[in-house]
PDB file of C-alpha atoms in Angstrom:
ATOM      1  CA  MET C  53     106.137  77.767  81.017  1.00 61.00           C
ATOM      2  CA  ASN C  54     105.973  73.956  79.547  1.00 84.00           C
ATOM      3  CA  THR C  55     102.887  72.130  80.793  1.00 88.00           C
ATOM      4  CA  GLN C  56     101.420  69.047  80.372  1.00 92.00           C
ATOM      5  CA  ARG C  57      98.154  67.357  79.657  1.00 94.00           C
ATOM      6  CA  ILE C  58      96.660  65.026  82.116  1.00 96.00           C
ATOM      7  CA  ARG C  59      93.161  63.203  82.258  1.00 97.00           C
ATOM      8  CA  LEU C  60      91.576  64.588  85.289  1.00 97.00           C
ATOM      9  CA  TRP C  61      88.100  64.056  85.987  1.00 97.00           C
ATOM     10  CA  ASP C  62      86.498  61.197  84.310  1.00 97.00           C
ATOM     11  CA  LEU C  63      82.786  61.342  82.528  1.00 98.00           C
ATOM     12  CA  PRO C  64      80.673  59.494  85.092  1.00 98.00           C
ATOM     13  CA  THR C  65      82.368  62.092  87.663  1.00 98.00           C
ATOM     14  CA  ARG C  66      81.275  64.856  85.055  1.00 98.00           C
ATOM     15  CA  ILE C  67      77.380  64.034  84.238  1.00 98.00           C
ATOM     16  CA  PHE C  68      77.432  63.641  88.202  1.00 98.00           C
ATOM     17  CA  HIS C  69      78.427  67.037  88.839  1.00 97.00           C
ATOM     18  CA  TRP C  70      76.336  68.793  85.810  1.00 98.00           C
ATOM     19  CA  SER C  71      73.081  66.732  86.522  1.00 98.00           C
ATOM     20  CA  LEU C  72      73.484  67.362  90.350  1.00 98.00           C
ATOM     21  CA  ALA C  73      73.557  70.798  89.768  1.00 97.00           C
ATOM     22  CA  ILE C  74      70.598  71.117  87.579  1.00 98.00           C
ATOM     23  CA  LEU C  75      68.827  68.699  89.482  1.00 98.00           C
ATOM     24  CA  VAL C  76      69.673  70.878  93.220  1.00 97.00           C
ATOM     25  CA  LEU C  77      68.294  74.047  91.072  1.00 97.00           C
ATOM     26  CA  ALA C  78      65.028  72.081  89.981  1.00 98.00           C
ATOM     27  CA  ALA C  79      64.550  71.080  93.687  1.00 97.00           C
ATOM     28  CA  PHE C  80      64.936  74.490  94.680  1.00 96.00           C
ATOM     29  CA  VAL C  81      62.602  75.917  92.568  1.00 97.00           C
ATOM     30  CA  SER C  82      59.800  73.364  92.435  1.00 96.00           C
ATOM     31  CA  GLY C  83      59.964  73.713  96.399  1.00 94.00           C
ATOM     32  CA  LYS C  84      59.199  77.243  96.292  1.00 93.00           C
ATOM     33  CA  ILE C  85      56.365  77.177  94.044  1.00 94.00           C
ATOM     34  CA  GLY C  86      54.698  74.278  96.153  1.00 92.00           C
ATOM     35  CA  GLY C  87      51.342  73.057  94.873  1.00 91.00           C
ATOM     36  CA  ASN C  88      51.273  70.615  91.916  1.00 91.00           C
ATOM     37  CA  ALA C  89      55.202  71.153  91.690  1.00 95.00           C
ATOM     38  CA  MET C  90      55.734  69.006  95.092  1.00 95.00           C
ATOM     39  CA  ASP C  91      54.879  65.803  93.173  1.00 95.00           C
ATOM     40  CA  TRP C  92      58.041  67.086  90.837  1.00 96.00           C
ATOM     41  CA  HIS C  93      59.993  68.232  94.343  1.00 97.00           C
ATOM     42  CA  GLY C  94      59.674  64.649  95.270  1.00 96.00           C
ATOM     43  CA  LYS C  95      60.916  63.164  92.107  1.00 97.00           C
ATOM     44  CA  PHE C  96      63.883  65.567  91.473  1.00 98.00           C
ATOM     45  CA  GLY C  97      64.843  64.536  95.496  1.00 98.00           C
ATOM     46  CA  LEU C  98      64.452  60.906  94.528  1.00 98.00           C
ATOM     47  CA  THR C  99      67.055  61.378  91.555  1.00 98.00           C
ATOM     48  CA  ILE C 100      69.545  63.465  93.819  1.00 98.00           C
ATOM     49  CA  LEU C 101      69.436  60.330  96.301  1.00 98.00           C
ATOM     50  CA  GLY C 102      70.292  58.067  93.170  1.00 98.00           C
ATOM     51  CA  LEU C 103      73.493  60.460  92.420  1.00 98.00           C
ATOM     52  CA  LEU C 104      74.832  61.004  95.921  1.00 98.00           C
ATOM     53  CA  THR C 105      74.802  57.119  96.293  1.00 98.00           C
ATOM     54  CA  PHE C 106      76.464  56.996  93.038  1.00 98.00           C
ATOM     55  CA  ARG C 107      79.395  59.379  93.777  1.00 98.00           C
ATOM     56  CA  LEU C 108      79.454  57.769  97.118  1.00 98.00           C
ATOM     57  CA  VAL C 109      80.503  54.555  95.557  1.00 98.00           C
ATOM     58  CA  TRP C 110      82.090  56.339  92.908  1.00 98.00           C
ATOM     59  CA  GLY C 111      84.274  57.724  95.367  1.00 98.00           C
ATOM     60  CA  ILE C 112      85.582  54.460  96.154  1.00 98.00           C
ATOM     61  CA  VAL C 113      85.817  52.434  93.095  1.00 98.00           C
ATOM     62  CA  GLY C 114      86.138  55.123  90.573  1.00 98.00           C
ATOM     63  CA  SER C 115      88.897  56.953  88.710  1.00 98.00           C
ATOM     64  CA  THR C 116      92.065  58.302  90.451  1.00 97.00           C
ATOM     65  CA  TYR C 117      91.137  61.902  91.104  1.00 97.00           C
ATOM     66  CA  ALA C 118      87.415  60.899  91.606  1.00 97.00           C
ATOM     67  CA  ARG C 119      88.678  58.914  94.793  1.00 98.00           C
ATOM     68  CA  PHE C 120      87.914  60.093  97.930  1.00 97.00           C
ATOM     69  CA  ALA C 121      91.021  59.128  99.381  1.00 96.00           C
ATOM     70  CA  SER C 122      92.790  61.257  96.490  1.00 95.00           C
ATOM     71  CA  PHE C 123      91.256  64.259  97.805  1.00 95.00           C
ATOM     72  CA  PHE C 124      90.310  64.171 101.451  1.00 95.00           C
ATOM     73  CA  PRO C 125      91.324  66.940 103.885  1.00 95.00           C
ATOM     74  CA  THR C 126      93.537  66.487 106.776  1.00 95.00           C
ATOM     75  CA  PRO C 127      94.755  69.564 109.103  1.00 95.00           C
ATOM     76  CA  ALA C 128      98.098  69.191 107.652  1.00 95.00           C
ATOM     77  CA  SER C 129      97.092  69.214 103.704  1.00 95.00           C
ATOM     78  CA  VAL C 130      94.961  72.257 104.637  1.00 95.00           C
ATOM     79  CA  LEU C 131      97.569  74.315 106.497  1.00 95.00           C
ATOM     80  CA  ALA C 132     100.185  73.178 103.453  1.00 95.00           C
ATOM     81  CA  TYR C 133      97.663  74.703 101.117  1.00 93.00           C
ATOM     82  CA  LEU C 134      97.440  77.754 103.371  1.00 93.00           C
ATOM     83  CA  ARG C 135     100.963  78.250 103.314  1.00 94.00           C
ATOM     84  CA  GLY C 136     101.220  77.678  99.327  1.00 91.00           C
ATOM     85  CA  GLN C 137     102.766  74.267 100.022  1.00 91.00           C
ATOM     86  CA  TRP C 138     100.046  72.310  98.139  1.00 92.00           C
ATOM     87  CA  ARG C 139     101.184  70.678  94.679  1.00 87.00           C
ATOM     88  CA  GLY C 140      98.370  68.411  93.937  1.00 88.00           C
ATOM     89  CA  VAL C 141      95.995  67.949  91.342  1.00 91.00           C
ATOM     90  CA  GLY C 142      91.901  67.772  91.543  1.00 91.00           C
ATOM     91  CA  HIS C 143      90.054  69.222  94.206  1.00 94.00           C
ATOM     92  CA  ASN C 144      92.605  71.174  96.515  1.00 94.00           C
ATOM     93  CA  PRO C 145      92.155  70.886 100.195  1.00 95.00           C
ATOM     94  CA  LEU C 146      89.876  73.609 100.828  1.00 93.00           C
ATOM     95  CA  GLY C 147      87.622  72.840  97.531  1.00 93.00           C
ATOM     96  CA  ALA C 148      87.390  69.355  99.448  1.00 96.00           C
ATOM     97  CA  LEU C 149      85.876  70.662 102.825  1.00 95.00           C
ATOM     98  CA  SER C 150      83.581  72.594 100.100  1.00 93.00           C
ATOM     99  CA  VAL C 151      82.509  69.256  98.175  1.00 95.00           C
ATOM    100  CA  PHE C 152      81.989  67.164 101.346  1.00 97.00           C
ATOM    101  CA  GLY C 153      80.120  69.789 102.977  1.00 96.00           C
ATOM    102  CA  LEU C 154      77.806  70.020  99.880  1.00 96.00           C
ATOM    103  CA  LEU C 155      77.553  66.359  99.590  1.00 97.00           C
ATOM    104  CA  GLY C 156      76.776  65.961 103.387  1.00 97.00           C
ATOM    105  CA  LEU C 157      74.155  68.781 103.520  1.00 97.00           C
ATOM    106  CA  LEU C 158      72.566  67.364 100.313  1.00 97.00           C
ATOM    107  CA  ALA C 159      71.938  63.945 101.835  1.00 98.00           C
ATOM    108  CA  PHE C 160      70.415  65.736 104.981  1.00 97.00           C
ATOM    109  CA  GLN C 161      67.994  67.445 102.738  1.00 97.00           C
ATOM    110  CA  VAL C 162      67.012  64.305 100.761  1.00 97.00           C
ATOM    111  CA  ALA C 163      67.220  62.080 103.853  1.00 97.00           C
ATOM    112  CA  SER C 164      64.751  64.408 105.493  1.00 97.00           C
ATOM    113  CA  GLY C 165      62.598  64.941 102.793  1.00 97.00           C
ATOM    114  CA  LEU C 166      62.050  61.448 102.284  1.00 98.00           C
ATOM    115  CA  PHE C 167      59.668  61.631 105.709  1.00 97.00           C
ATOM    116  CA  SER C 168      58.355  65.189 105.548  1.00 96.00           C
ATOM    117  CA  ASN C 169      54.878  66.498 104.580  1.00 95.00           C
ATOM    118  CA  ASP C 170      53.009  69.714 103.707  1.00 91.00           C
ATOM    119  CA  ASP C 171      50.490  69.504 105.805  1.00 89.00           C
ATOM    120  CA  ILE C 172      48.352  69.536 102.396  1.00 87.00           C
ATOM    121  CA  ALA C 173      48.465  66.952  99.886  1.00 84.00           C
ATOM    122  CA  PHE C 174      52.270  66.108  99.862  1.00 92.00           C
ATOM    123  CA  ARG C 175      54.173  63.587 101.737  1.00 94.00           C
ATOM    124  CA  GLY C 176      57.522  62.075 101.302  1.00 96.00           C
ATOM    125  CA  PRO C 177      57.533  58.342 100.231  1.00 96.00           C
ATOM    126  CA  LEU C 178      58.601  56.734 103.808  1.00 97.00           C
ATOM    127  CA  TYR C 179      56.368  59.240 105.565  1.00 96.00           C
ATOM    128  CA  ASP C 180      53.978  56.112 106.435  1.00 94.00           C
ATOM    129  CA  LEU C 181      57.631  54.841 108.547  1.00 96.00           C
ATOM    130  CA  ILE C 182      57.153  57.554 111.388  1.00 95.00           C
ATOM    131  CA  GLY C 183      54.618  59.259 113.556  1.00 92.00           C
ATOM    132  CA  LYS C 184      53.423  62.783 112.353  1.00 95.00           C
ATOM    133  CA  ALA C 185      54.952  64.854 115.021  1.00 96.00           C
ATOM    134  CA  LEU C 186      58.432  63.538 113.992  1.00 97.00           C
ATOM    135  CA  SER C 187      57.667  64.087 110.244  1.00 97.00           C
ATOM    136  CA  ASP C 188      56.872  67.757 111.263  1.00 97.00           C
ATOM    137  CA  ARG C 189      60.253  68.177 112.930  1.00 97.00           C
ATOM    138  CA  LEU C 190      61.841  66.271 109.543  1.00 97.00           C
ATOM    139  CA  THR C 191      60.171  68.934 107.877  1.00 97.00           C
ATOM    140  CA  GLY C 192      61.214  72.083 109.577  1.00 97.00           C
ATOM    141  CA  LEU C 193      64.807  70.935 109.323  1.00 97.00           C
ATOM    142  CA  HIS C 194      64.596  70.136 105.818  1.00 97.00           C
ATOM    143  CA  LYS C 195      62.971  73.718 105.001  1.00 95.00           C
ATOM    144  CA  LEU C 196      65.433  75.294 107.729  1.00 95.00           C
ATOM    145  CA  SER C 197      68.731  73.812 106.225  1.00 95.00           C
ATOM    146  CA  VAL C 198      67.864  75.166 102.575  1.00 95.00           C
ATOM    147  CA  ASN C 199      69.516  78.247 103.990  1.00 94.00           C
ATOM    148  CA  ALA C 200      73.143  76.366 105.104  1.00 95.00           C
ATOM    149  CA  LEU C 201      72.591  74.832 101.399  1.00 95.00           C
ATOM    150  CA  ILE C 202      72.416  78.397  99.836  1.00 95.00           C
ATOM    151  CA  ALA C 203      75.171  79.431 101.656  1.00 96.00           C
ATOM    152  CA  LEU C 204      77.806  76.711 100.932  1.00 95.00           C
ATOM    153  CA  VAL C 205      76.126  76.927  97.128  1.00 95.00           C
ATOM    154  CA  VAL C 206      77.205  80.671  96.801  1.00 95.00           C
ATOM    155  CA  LEU C 207      80.524  80.299  98.664  1.00 94.00           C
ATOM    156  CA  HIS C 208      81.344  77.629  96.121  1.00 93.00           C
ATOM    157  CA  LEU C 209      80.299  79.453  93.106  1.00 94.00           C
ATOM    158  CA  ALA C 210      82.472  82.541  94.523  1.00 95.00           C
ATOM    159  CA  ALA C 211      85.640  80.290  94.884  1.00 93.00           C
ATOM    160  CA  ILE C 212      85.255  79.354  91.189  1.00 93.00           C
ATOM    161  CA  LEU C 213      84.713  82.855  90.451  1.00 94.00           C
ATOM    162  CA  TYR C 214      87.961  83.982  92.563  1.00 94.00           C
ATOM    163  CA  TYR C 215      90.056  81.147  90.862  1.00 92.00           C
ATOM    164  CA  THR C 216      88.968  81.986  87.464  1.00 92.00           C
ATOM    165  CA  ARG C 217      89.445  86.040  87.447  1.00 93.00           C
ATOM    166  CA  VAL C 218      92.364  86.248  89.965  1.00 93.00           C
ATOM    167  CA  ARG C 219      94.424  82.970  89.867  1.00 89.00           C
ATOM    168  CA  LYS C 220      93.857  82.555  86.430  1.00 89.00           C
ATOM    169  CA  ASP C 221      92.842  78.801  87.126  1.00 90.00           C
ATOM    170  CA  ASN C 222      89.597  77.780  85.050  1.00 92.00           C
ATOM    171  CA  LEU C 223      88.473  75.194  87.222  1.00 92.00           C
ATOM    172  CA  LEU C 224      85.298  74.697  84.957  1.00 94.00           C
ATOM    173  CA  LYS C 225      86.940  73.665  81.787  1.00 95.00           C
ATOM    174  CA  PRO C 226      88.538  70.413  83.430  1.00 96.00           C
ATOM    175  CA  MET C 227      84.968  69.518  84.494  1.00 96.00           C
ATOM    176  CA  LEU C 228      83.674  70.087  81.266  1.00 96.00           C
ATOM    177  CA  THR C 229      86.262  68.535  79.113  1.00 97.00           C
ATOM    178  CA  GLY C 230      87.879  65.926  81.526  1.00 97.00           C
ATOM    179  CA  TRP C 231      91.493  67.227  80.552  1.00 97.00           C
ATOM    180  CA  ARG C 232      93.733  69.699  82.515  1.00 95.00           C
ATOM    181  CA  GLU C 233      96.885  71.730  81.719  1.00 93.00           C
ATOM    182  CA  VAL C 234      99.480  71.060  85.237  1.00 93.00           C
ATOM    183  CA  ALA C 235     103.244  71.529  85.325  1.00 90.00           C
ATOM    184  CA  PRO C 236     105.610  68.584  84.273  1.00 88.00           C
ATOM    185  CA  GLY C 237     105.586  66.162  87.033  1.00 85.00           C
ATOM    186  CA  GLN C 238     102.708  67.611  88.891  1.00 88.00           C
ATOM    187  CA  GLY C 239     100.320  65.036  88.141  1.00 89.00           C
ATOM    188  CA  THR C 240      99.710  61.629  85.973  1.00 94.00           C
ATOM    189  CA  SER C 241      96.320  60.970  83.918  1.00 96.00           C
ATOM    190  CA  ALA C 242      93.789  59.738  85.992  1.00 97.00           C
ATOM    191  CA  THR C 243      93.430  55.599  85.994  1.00 97.00           C
ATOM    192  CA  GLY C 244      90.633  53.072  86.903  1.00 96.00           C
ATOM    193  CA  GLY C 245      86.806  53.810  87.383  1.00 96.00           C
ATOM    194  CA  GLY C 246      86.365  51.422  84.186  1.00 96.00           C
ATOM    195  CA  PRO C 247      82.922  50.002  82.744  1.00 97.00           C
ATOM    196  CA  ILE C 248      82.408  47.382  85.689  1.00 98.00           C
ATOM    197  CA  ALA C 249      82.945  49.598  88.871  1.00 98.00           C
ATOM    198  CA  PHE C 250      80.620  52.046  86.628  1.00 98.00           C
ATOM    199  CA  VAL C 251      78.082  49.386  86.421  1.00 98.00           C
ATOM    200  CA  ILE C 252      78.474  48.218  89.921  1.00 98.00           C
ATOM    201  CA  ALA C 253      77.550  52.161  91.220  1.00 98.00           C
ATOM    202  CA  LEU C 254      74.815  52.656  88.837  1.00 98.00           C
ATOM    203  CA  LEU C 255      73.139  49.269  90.262  1.00 98.00           C
ATOM    204  CA  ILE C 256      73.653  50.672  93.826  1.00 98.00           C
ATOM    205  CA  ALA C 257      72.324  53.676  93.082  1.00 98.00           C
ATOM    206  CA  LEU C 258      69.056  52.402  91.548  1.00 98.00           C
ATOM    207  CA  ALA C 259      68.769  50.390  94.646  1.00 98.00           C
ATOM    208  CA  ALA C 260      68.937  53.163  96.675  1.00 98.00           C
ATOM    209  CA  VAL C 261      66.419  54.880  94.644  1.00 98.00           C
ATOM    210  CA  TYR C 262      64.007  51.943  95.074  1.00 98.00           C
ATOM    211  CA  ALA C 263      64.441  51.614  98.507  1.00 98.00           C
ATOM    212  CA  ALA C 264      63.547  55.085  99.155  1.00 98.00           C
ATOM    213  CA  SER C 265      60.909  55.565  96.681  1.00 97.00           C
ATOM    214  CA  GLY C 266      58.825  53.304  99.278  1.00 95.00           C
ATOM    215  CA  SER C 267      57.342  51.141  96.211  1.00 93.00           C
ATOM    216  CA  TRP C 268      58.124  48.241  98.650  1.00 92.00           C
ATOM    217  CA  LEU C 269      55.998  49.501 101.724  1.00 91.00           C
ATOM    218  CA  PRO C 270      52.408  47.617 101.847  1.00 88.00           C
ATOM    219  CA  ALA C 271      49.482  49.471 100.179  1.00 76.00           C
ATOM    220  CA  ALA C 272      47.421  51.358 102.975  1.00 63.00           C
ATOM    221  CA  PRO C 273      44.096  49.827 103.272  1.00 61.00           C
ATOM    222  CA  SER C 274      41.118  51.284 101.158  1.00 58.00           C
ATOM    223  CA  ALA C 275      38.304  52.528 103.223  1.00 50.00           C
ATOM    224  CA  PRO C 276      35.291  50.411 103.759  1.00 59.00           C
ATOM    225  CA  VAL C 277      32.635  51.225 101.386  1.00 58.00           C
ATOM    226  CA  SER C 278      29.471  51.715 103.485  1.00 56.00           C
ATOM    227  CA  THR C 279      25.969  49.958 101.922  1.00 61.00           C
ATOM    228  CA  PRO C 280      22.828  51.959 102.208  1.00 61.00           C
ATOM    229  CA  ALA C 281      20.327  50.588 104.879  1.00 58.00           C
ATOM    230  CA  TRP C 282      17.219  49.538 103.056  1.00 58.00           C
TER     231      TRP C 282
END
């Protein structure tokens, strides 16, 4: 069967994908270790927030198949896919549901982590903006939602394995190289997502990290130094 080679995933999308995978694993491990590793857990969380913000903007100004509009799942597209009538490239409708689910759950994880505490030494960078009771509730949800995140990641990996072994469709290779072989007329190479769009997305991501870091919050007043009475 004749095929044509198209540019599917741009470099920023690929860097985002693999960086996010590494950082999520690092955040999970550091969170399980606890103790001094919680400082790193917080740093990993802030970096993940930056990546998610970048991806949100890139989903609007990025190249063709990175834009959310190109793969946003609808009931009609999901039904067409289940019937074997979907002929697009990039994320299929079921894969798109997985992508949005992962992004949404990670966003919740990061947001709740910003206000969390471990009752020992760690406090999220925005902890001082809320009370202890609310922080405890968000900490509980932060820990509980890890189970849902693990389930989605496992499902995501199982789907990749299924497509590779059963349907003979290697989804990893295009995410590594950026290129994919498709049937003639099935799709065209991605366009858009140039340097200006990249800089805009990067600056917004950096601004989000700064805002979430709490560096702008006033410093806590230092405890008064008592002087001995003579």
